Short mmCIF file of C-alpha atoms and ligand atoms in Angstrom, two decimals:
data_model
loop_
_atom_site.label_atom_id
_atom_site.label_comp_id
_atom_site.label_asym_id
_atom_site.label_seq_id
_atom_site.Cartn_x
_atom_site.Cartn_y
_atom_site.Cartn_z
CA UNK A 1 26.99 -19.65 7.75
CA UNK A 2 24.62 -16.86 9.40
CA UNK A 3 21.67 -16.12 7.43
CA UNK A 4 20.87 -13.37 9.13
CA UNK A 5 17.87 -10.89 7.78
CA UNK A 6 16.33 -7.71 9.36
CA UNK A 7 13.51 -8.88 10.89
CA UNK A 8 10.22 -6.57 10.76
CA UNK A 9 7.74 -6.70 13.81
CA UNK A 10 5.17 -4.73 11.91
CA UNK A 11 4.49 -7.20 9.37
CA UNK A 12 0.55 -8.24 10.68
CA UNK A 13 0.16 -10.11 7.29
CA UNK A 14 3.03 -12.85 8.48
CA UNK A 15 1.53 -12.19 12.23
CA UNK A 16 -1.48 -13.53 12.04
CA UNK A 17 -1.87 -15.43 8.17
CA UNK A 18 -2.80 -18.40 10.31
CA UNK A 19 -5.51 -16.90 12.01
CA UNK A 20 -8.89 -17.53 9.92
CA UNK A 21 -11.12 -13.95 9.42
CA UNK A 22 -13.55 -14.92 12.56
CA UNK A 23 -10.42 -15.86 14.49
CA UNK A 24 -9.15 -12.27 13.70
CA UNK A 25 -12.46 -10.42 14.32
CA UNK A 26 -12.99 -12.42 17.62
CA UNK A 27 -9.45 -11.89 18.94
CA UNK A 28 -9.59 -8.29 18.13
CA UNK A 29 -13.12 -8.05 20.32
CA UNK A 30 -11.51 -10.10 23.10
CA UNK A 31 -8.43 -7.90 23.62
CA UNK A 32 -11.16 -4.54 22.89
CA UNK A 33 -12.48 -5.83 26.03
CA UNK A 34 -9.88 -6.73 28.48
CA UNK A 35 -8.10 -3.27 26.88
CA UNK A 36 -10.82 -1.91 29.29
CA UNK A 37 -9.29 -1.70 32.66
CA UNK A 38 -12.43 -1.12 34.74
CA UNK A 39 -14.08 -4.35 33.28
CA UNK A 40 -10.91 -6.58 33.58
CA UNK A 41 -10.86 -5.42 37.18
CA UNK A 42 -14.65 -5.85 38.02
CA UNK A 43 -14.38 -9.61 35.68
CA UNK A 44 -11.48 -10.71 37.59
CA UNK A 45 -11.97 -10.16 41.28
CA UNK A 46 -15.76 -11.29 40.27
CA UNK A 47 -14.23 -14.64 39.00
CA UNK A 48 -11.84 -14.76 41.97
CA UNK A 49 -14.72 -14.71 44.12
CA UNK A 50 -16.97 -17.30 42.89
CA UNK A 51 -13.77 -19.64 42.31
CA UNK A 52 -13.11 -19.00 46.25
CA UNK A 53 -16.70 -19.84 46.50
CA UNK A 54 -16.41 -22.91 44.24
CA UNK A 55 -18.54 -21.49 42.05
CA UNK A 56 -16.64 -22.97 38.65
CA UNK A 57 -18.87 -24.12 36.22
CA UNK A 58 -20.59 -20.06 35.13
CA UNK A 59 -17.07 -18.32 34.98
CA UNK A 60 -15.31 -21.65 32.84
CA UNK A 61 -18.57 -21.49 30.40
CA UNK A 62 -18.04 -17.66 30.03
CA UNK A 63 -14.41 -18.25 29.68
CA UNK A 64 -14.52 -20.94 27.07
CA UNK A 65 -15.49 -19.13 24.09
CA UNK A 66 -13.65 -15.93 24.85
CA UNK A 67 -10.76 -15.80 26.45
CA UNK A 68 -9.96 -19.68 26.82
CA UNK A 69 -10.27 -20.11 22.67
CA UNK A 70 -7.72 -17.15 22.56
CA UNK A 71 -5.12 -17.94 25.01
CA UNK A 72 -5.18 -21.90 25.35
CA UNK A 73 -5.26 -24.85 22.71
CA UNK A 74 -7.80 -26.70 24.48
CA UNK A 75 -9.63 -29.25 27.19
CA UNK A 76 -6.43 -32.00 25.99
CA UNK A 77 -3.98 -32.72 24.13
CA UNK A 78 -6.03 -34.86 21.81
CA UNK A 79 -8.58 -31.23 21.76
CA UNK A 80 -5.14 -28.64 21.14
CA UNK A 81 -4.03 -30.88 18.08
CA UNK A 82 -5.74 -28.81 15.81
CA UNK A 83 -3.83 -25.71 16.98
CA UNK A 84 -0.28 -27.54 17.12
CA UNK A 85 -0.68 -28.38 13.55
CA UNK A 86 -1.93 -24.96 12.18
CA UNK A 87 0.93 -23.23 13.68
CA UNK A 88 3.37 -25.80 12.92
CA UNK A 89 2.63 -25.27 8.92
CA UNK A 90 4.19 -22.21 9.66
CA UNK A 91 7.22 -23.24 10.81
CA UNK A 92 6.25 -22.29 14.93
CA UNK A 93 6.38 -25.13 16.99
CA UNK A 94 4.40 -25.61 20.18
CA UNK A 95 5.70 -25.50 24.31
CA UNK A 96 2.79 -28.17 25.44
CA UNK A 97 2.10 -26.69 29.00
CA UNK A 98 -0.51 -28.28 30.89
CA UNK A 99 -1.79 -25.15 32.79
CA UNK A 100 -3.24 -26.60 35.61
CA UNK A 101 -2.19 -24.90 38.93
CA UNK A 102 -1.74 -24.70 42.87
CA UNK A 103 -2.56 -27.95 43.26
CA UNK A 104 -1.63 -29.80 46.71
CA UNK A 105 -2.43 -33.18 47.05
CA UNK A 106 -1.07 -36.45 46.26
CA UNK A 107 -3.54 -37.40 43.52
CA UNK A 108 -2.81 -34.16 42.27
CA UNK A 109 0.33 -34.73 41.99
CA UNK A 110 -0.19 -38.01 40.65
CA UNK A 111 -2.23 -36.06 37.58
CA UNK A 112 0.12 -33.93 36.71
CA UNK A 113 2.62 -36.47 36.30
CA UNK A 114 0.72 -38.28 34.04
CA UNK A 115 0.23 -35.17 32.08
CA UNK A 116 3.72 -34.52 31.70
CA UNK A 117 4.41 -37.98 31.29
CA UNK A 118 1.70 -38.06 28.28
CA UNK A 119 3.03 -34.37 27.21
CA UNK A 120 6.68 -36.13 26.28
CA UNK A 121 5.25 -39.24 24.49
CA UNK A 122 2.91 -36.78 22.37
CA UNK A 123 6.24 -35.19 21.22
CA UNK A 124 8.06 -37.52 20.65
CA UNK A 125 5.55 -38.75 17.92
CA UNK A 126 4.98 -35.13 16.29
CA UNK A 127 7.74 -33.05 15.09
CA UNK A 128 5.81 -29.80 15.87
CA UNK A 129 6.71 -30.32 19.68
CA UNK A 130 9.85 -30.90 21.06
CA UNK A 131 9.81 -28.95 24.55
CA UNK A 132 7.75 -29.98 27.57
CA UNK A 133 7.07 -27.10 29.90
CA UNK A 134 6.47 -28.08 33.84
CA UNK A 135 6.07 -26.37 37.07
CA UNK A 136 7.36 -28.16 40.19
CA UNK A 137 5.08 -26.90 42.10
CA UNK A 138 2.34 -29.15 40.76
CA UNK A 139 5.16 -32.15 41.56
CA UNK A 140 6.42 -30.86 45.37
CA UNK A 141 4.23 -29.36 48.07
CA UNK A 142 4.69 -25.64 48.08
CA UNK A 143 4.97 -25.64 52.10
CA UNK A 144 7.88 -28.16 51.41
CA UNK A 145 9.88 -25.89 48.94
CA UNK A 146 9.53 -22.90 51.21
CA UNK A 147 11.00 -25.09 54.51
CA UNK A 148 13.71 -26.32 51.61
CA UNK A 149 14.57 -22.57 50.54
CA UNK A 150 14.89 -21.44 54.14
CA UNK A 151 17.44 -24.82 54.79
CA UNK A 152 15.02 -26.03 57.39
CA UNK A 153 14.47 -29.54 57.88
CA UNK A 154 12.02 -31.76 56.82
CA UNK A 155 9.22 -33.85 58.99
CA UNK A 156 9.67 -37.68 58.36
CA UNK A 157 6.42 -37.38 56.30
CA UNK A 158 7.31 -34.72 54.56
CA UNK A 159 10.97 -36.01 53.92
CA UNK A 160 9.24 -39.18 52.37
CA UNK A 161 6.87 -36.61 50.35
CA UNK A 162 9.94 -35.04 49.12
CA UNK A 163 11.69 -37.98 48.04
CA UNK A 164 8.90 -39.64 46.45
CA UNK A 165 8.12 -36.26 44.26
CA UNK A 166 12.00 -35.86 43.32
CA UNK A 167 11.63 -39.82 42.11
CA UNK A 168 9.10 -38.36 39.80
CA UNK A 169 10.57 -35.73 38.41
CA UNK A 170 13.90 -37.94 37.40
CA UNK A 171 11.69 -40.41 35.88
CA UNK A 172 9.96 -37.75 33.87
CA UNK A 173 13.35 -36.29 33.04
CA UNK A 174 14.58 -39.86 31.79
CA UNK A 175 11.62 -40.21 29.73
CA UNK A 176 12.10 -36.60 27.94
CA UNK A 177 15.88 -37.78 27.74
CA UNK A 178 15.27 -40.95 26.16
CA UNK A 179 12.87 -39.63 23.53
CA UNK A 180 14.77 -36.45 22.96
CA UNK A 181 11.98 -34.10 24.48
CA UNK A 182 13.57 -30.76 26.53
CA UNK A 183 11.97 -30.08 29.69
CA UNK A 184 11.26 -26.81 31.17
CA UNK A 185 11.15 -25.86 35.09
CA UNK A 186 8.89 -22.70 35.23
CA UNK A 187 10.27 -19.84 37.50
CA UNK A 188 7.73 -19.05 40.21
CA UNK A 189 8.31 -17.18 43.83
CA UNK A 190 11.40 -16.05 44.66
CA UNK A 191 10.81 -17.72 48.12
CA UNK A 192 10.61 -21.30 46.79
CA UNK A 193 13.60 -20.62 44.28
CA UNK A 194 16.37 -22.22 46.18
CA UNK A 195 15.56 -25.30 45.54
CA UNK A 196 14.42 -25.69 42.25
CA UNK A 197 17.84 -24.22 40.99
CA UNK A 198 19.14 -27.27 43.52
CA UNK A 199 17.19 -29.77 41.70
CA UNK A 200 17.53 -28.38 38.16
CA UNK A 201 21.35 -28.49 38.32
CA UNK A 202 21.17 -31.99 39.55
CA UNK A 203 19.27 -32.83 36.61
CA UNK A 204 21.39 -30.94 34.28
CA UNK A 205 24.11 -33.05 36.06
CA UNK A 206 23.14 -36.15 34.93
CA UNK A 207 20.70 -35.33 31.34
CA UNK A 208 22.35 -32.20 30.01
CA UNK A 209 25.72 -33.78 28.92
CA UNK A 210 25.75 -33.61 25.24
CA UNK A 211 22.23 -31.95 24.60
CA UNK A 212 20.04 -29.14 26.47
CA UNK A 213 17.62 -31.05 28.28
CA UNK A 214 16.63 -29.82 31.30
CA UNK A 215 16.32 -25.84 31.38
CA UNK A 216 15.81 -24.00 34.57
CA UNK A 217 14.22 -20.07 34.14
CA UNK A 218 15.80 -17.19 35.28
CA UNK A 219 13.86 -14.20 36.75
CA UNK A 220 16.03 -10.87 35.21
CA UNK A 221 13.35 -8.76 37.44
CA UNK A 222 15.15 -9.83 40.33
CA UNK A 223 18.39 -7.99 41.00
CA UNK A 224 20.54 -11.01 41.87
CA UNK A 225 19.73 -12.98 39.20
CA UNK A 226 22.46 -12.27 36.13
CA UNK A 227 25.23 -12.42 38.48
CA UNK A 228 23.33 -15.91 39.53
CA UNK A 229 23.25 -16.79 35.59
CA UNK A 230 26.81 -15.96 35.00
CA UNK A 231 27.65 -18.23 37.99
CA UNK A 232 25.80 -20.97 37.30
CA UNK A 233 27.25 -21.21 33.66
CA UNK A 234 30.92 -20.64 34.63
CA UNK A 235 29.79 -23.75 37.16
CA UNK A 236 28.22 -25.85 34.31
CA UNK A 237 31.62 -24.90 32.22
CA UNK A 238 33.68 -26.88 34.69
CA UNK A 239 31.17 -29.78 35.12
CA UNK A 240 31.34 -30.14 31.00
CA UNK A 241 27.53 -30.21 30.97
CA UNK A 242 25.65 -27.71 28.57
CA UNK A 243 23.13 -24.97 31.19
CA UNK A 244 19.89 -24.70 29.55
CA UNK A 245 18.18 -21.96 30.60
CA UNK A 246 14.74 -19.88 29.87
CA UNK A 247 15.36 -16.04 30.38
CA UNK A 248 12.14 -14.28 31.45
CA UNK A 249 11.95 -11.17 32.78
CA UNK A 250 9.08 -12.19 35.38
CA UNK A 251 5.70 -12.62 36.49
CA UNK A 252 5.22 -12.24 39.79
CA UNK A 253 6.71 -8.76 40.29
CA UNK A 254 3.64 -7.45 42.84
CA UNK A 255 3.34 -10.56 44.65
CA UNK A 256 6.96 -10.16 45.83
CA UNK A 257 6.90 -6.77 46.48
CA UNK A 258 3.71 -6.88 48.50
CA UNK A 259 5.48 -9.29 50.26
CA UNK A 260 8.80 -7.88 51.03
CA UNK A 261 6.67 -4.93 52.25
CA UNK A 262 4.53 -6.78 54.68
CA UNK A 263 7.20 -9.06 56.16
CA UNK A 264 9.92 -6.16 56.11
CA UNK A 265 12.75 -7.28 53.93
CA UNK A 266 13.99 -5.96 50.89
CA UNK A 267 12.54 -6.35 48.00
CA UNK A 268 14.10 -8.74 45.22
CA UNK A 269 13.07 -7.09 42.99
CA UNK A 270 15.38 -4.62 40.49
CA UNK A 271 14.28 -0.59 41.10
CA UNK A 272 12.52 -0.02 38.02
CA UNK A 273 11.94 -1.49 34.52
CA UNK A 274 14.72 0.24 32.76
CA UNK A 275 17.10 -1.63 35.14
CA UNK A 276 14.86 -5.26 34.52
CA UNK A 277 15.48 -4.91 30.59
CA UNK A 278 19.39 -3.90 31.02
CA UNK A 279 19.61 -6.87 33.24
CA UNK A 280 17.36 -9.44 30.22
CA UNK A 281 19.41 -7.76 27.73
CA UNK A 282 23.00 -8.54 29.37
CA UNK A 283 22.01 -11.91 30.20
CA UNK A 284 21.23 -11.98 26.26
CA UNK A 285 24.47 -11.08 25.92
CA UNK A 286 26.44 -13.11 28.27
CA UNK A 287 24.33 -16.42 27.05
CA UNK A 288 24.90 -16.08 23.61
CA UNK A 289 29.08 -15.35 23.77
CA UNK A 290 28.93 -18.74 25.87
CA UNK A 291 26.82 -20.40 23.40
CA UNK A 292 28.70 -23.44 23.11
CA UNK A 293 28.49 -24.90 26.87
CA UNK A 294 24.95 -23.08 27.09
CA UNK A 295 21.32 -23.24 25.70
CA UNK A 296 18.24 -20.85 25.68
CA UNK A 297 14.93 -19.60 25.43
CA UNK A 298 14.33 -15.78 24.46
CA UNK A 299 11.45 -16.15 26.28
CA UNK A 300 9.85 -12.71 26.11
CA UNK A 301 7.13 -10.15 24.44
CA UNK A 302 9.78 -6.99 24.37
CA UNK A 303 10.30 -6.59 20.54
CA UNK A 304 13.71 -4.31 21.66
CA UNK A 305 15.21 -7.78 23.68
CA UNK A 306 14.23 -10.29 20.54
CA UNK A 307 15.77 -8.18 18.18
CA UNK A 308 18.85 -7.87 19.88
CA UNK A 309 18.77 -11.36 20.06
CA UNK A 310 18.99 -12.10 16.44
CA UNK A 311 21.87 -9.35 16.06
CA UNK A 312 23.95 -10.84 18.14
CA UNK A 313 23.21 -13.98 16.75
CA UNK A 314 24.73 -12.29 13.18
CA UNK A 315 27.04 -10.56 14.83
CA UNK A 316 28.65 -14.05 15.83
CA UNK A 317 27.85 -15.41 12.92
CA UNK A 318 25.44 -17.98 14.34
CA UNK A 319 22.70 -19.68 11.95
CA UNK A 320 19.28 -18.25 12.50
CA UNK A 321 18.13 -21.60 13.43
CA UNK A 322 20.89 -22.60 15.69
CA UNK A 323 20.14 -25.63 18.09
CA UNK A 324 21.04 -24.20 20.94
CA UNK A 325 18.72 -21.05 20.48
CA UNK A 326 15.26 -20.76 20.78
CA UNK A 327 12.25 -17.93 20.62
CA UNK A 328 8.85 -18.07 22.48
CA UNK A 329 6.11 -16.01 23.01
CA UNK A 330 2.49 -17.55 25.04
CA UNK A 331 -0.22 -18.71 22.44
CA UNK A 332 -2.49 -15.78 21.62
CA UNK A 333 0.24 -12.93 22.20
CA UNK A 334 2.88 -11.02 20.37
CA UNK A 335 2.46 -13.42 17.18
CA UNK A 336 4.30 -10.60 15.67
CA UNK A 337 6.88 -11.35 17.13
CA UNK A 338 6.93 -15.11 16.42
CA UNK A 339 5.48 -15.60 13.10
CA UNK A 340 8.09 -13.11 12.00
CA UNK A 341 10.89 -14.74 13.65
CA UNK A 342 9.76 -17.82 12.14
CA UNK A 343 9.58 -16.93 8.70
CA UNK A 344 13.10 -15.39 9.31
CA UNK A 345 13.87 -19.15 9.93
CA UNK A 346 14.98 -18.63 13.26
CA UNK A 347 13.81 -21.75 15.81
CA UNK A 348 10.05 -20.12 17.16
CA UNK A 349 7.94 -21.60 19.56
CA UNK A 350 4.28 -20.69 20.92
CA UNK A 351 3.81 -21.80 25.04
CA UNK A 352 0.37 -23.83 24.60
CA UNK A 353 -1.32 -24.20 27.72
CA UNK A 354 -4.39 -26.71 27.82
CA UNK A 355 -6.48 -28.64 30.35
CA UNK A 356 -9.68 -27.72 31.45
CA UNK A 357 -11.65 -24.32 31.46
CA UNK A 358 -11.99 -24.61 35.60
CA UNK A 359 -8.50 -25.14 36.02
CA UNK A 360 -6.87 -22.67 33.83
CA UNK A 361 -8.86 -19.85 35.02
CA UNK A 362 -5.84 -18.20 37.47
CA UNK A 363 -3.51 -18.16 34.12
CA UNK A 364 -6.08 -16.75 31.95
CA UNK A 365 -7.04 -14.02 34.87
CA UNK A 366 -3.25 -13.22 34.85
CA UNK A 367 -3.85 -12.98 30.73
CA UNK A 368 -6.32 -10.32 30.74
CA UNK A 369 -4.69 -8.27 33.90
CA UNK A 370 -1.43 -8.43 31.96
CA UNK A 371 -3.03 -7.26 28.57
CA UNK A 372 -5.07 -4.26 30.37
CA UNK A 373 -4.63 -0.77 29.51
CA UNK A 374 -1.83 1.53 31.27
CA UNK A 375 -3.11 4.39 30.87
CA UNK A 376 -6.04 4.63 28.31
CA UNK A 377 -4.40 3.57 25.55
CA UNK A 378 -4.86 0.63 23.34
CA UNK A 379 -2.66 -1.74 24.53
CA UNK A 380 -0.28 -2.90 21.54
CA UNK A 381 -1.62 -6.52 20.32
CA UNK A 382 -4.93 -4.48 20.33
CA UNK A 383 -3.49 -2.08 18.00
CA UNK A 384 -1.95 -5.13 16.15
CA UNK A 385 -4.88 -6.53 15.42
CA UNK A 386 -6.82 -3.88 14.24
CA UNK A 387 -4.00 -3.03 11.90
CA UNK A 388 -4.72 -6.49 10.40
CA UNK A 389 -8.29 -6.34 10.86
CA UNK A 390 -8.57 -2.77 8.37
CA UNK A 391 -5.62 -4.34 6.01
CA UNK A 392 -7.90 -7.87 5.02
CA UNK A 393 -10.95 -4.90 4.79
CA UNK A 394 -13.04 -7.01 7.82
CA UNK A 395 -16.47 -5.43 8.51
CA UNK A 396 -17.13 -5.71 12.10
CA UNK A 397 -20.60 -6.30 13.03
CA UNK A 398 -20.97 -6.49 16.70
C1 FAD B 401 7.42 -18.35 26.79
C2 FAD B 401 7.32 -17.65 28.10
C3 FAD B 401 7.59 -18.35 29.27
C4 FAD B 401 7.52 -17.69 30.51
N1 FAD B 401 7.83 -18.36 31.66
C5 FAD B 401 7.86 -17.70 32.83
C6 FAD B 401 8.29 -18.32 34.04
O1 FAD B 401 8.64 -19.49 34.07
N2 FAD B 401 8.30 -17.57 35.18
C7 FAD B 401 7.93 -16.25 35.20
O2 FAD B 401 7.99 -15.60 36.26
N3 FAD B 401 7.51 -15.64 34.07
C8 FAD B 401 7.47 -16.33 32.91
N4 FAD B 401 7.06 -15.68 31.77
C9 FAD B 401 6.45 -14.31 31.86
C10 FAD B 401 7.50 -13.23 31.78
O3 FAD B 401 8.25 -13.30 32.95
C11 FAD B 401 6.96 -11.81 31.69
O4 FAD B 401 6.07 -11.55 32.72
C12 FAD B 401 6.23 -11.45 30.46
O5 FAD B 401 6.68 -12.13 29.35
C13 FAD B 401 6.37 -9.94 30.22
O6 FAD B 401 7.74 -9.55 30.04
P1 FAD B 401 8.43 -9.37 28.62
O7 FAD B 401 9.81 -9.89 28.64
O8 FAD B 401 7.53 -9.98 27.61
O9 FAD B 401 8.61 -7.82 28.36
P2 FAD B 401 7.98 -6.45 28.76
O10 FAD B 401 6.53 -6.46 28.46
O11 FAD B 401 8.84 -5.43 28.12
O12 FAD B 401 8.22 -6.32 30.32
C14 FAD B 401 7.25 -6.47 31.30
C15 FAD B 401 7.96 -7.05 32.49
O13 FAD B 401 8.99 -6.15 32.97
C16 FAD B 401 9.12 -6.25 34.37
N5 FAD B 401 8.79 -4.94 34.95
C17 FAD B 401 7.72 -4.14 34.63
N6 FAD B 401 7.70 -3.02 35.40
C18 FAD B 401 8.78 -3.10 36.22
C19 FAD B 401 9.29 -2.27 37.27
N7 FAD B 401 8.68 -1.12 37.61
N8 FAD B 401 10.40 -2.67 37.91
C20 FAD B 401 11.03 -3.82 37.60
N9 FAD B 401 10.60 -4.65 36.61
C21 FAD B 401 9.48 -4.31 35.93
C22 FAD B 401 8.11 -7.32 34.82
O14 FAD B 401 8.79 -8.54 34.87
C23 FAD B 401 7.09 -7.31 33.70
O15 FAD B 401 6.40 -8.56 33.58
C24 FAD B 401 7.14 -16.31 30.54
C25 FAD B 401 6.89 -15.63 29.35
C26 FAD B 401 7.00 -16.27 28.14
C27 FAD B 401 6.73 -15.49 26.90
#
């Protein structure tokens, strides 16, 4: 039986009960300031710089109070417990995502395995996490993915590379099998996409038989993509395996169209935004009348696209908290969004990225760029929290 109840994004009370009043008042400074888009432009390309310089250690100890405590649950897993708790007591379970990037060499590699690999057992022995989040490229050479997109052929070396880092990742996706732990394959550049869908529907293949295991993400700024989807799952219906999938909308959008523009080509990506959220929104739609031989993540800020998520949920009569259906938003944004969800009892997650400061510096830059002002005007978690800030009567004092 649906349970289905009109869900209200305005509610900052639900939104952000589990922050504590200095959480609140700090938050609310930290997105006054990267509101400013002069400063976020000046702090970022300054950071960028002294990072290309490996000058680490001033930006990660300016970070770490600020922006790090906002965005990220902390140095470990061990350090982000805290976090994963607090949000679990109300009902939002955590996406661990060790946010360490653009890494290249085999000991690199090496780490981030064990990371995942220590990401999995963590869940399996707490019931606030049950999803893994991964990238490949911290598994796979970038400059090997790109030859593997454009079906050229590997070196010897970096055939062995190749084989060595899909080993991994089956191991990995045995281990999240075994202990009942869903893995997610992070979308990146649309010129490395190939194959990662390759690899993810091998894995699907063999793991997603009776439960969503494995998800792949699916870009809906790029215009090829629901046709893609709709593919894929018509594929997966005649290979009796369940396609997991995260629906995003993307991040990435002027990387790939500087790129297209300096090497000529058209760009992949859809003409404007109106035709991105029709494309999120039908892939919504197609998902969730095949939800029986397909899983996913509403993976997304846009209030409009969660919303219609949980009417056509009612619409189909689906339970709020239906296995096969799941909400996230990143730690430190839109907890309207989830805490509201959550107390509607549909299945809410918060992506938790942790490791340390130095490392997660590129996903917090990508934080404050995306939480900038347009065009002058407070960007919406700002106006959020200040909402919730005047309705618990905070005085402000710096
Ligand atoms: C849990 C979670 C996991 C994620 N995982 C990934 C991932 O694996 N890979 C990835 O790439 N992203 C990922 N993202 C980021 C996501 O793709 C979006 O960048 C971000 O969430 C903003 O989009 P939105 O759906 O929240 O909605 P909105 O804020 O409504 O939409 C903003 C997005 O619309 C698109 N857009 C904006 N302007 C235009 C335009 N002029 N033309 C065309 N499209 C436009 C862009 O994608 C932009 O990011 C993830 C986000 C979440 C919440």
């Amino acid at each position: 039986m649906a349970s289905h109840t009109s869900i209200n994004f305005e509610n900052t009370k639900i939104a952000f009960a589990y922050k504590s009043d200095f959480e609140l008042t700090r938050d609310y400074r930290i997105f006054q300031l990267i509101n400013q888009n002069w400063l976020v432009k000046f702090g970022t390309s300054t950071a960028m710089q002294m990072m290309q310089y490996g000058i680490k250690t001033p930006v990660a100890l300016g970070m770490r109070p600020t922006v790090y405590a906002t965005f990220c649950g902390g140095e470990s897993l061990a350090d982000s417990t805290k976090k994963i708790d607090k949000l679990y007591t109300y009902n939002v379970q955590s996406i661990l995502d060790y946010g360490v990037e653009g890494k290249e060499s085999e000991a690199d590699f090496k780490r981030t395995e064990a990371a995942i690999r220590q990401a999995i057992l963590f869940a399996k022995d707490h019931a606030a996490v049950n999803i893994v989040c991964s990238k490949f490229t911290g598994l796979i050479p970038f400059s090997i993915l790109e030859k593997l997109h454009k079906n050229e052929p590997l070196e010897t070396t970096e055939n062995k590379i190749y084989i060595t880092a899909k080993q991994r990742i089956f191991d990995l996706a045995q281990l999240a099998y075994d202990n009942n732990v869903s893995l997610f394959v992070d979308a990146e550049e649309s010129w490395i996409q190939q194959p990662l869908d390759d690899l993810c529907y091998e894995l699907m293949l063999k793991f997603n038989k009776e439960k969503p295991i494995i998800y792949n993400t699916t870009q809906l700024y790029r215009k090829d993509r629901l046709a893609f989807l709709k593919n894929a799952i018509k594929q997966a219906q005649k290979d009796g395996i369940i396609y997991a999938v995260k629906l995003v909308r993307g991040a990435y959008m002027e990387k790939e169209n500087q790129r297209a523009k300096q090497l000529l080509y058209e760009s992949p990506i859809q003409e404007n935004k109106n035709a991105t959220d029709n494309a999120y929104n039908e892939a919504l739609r197609f998902t969730i009348n095949n939800i029986n031989n397909t899983a996913i993540c509403v993976a997304t800020h846009n209030e409009e696209s969660s919303l219609l998520a949980t009417q056509l949920m009612a619409e189909l009569n689906l339970p709020n908290h239906h296995p096969h259906i799941q909400f996230s938003q990143l730690f430190g944004m839109s907890d309207n969004i989830s805490f509201n969800l959550a107390q509607a009892g549909y299945s809410t997650h918060k992506y938790l990225p942790y490791g340390p400061v130095k490392d997660v510096i590129p996903y917090l830059i990508r934080r404050a760029q995306e939480n900038t002002s347009v065009s002058g005007q407070m960007s919406r978690e700002l106006k959020l929290l200040k909402t919730e800030v005047k309705r618990r009567k905070l005085m402000l004092w710096f």
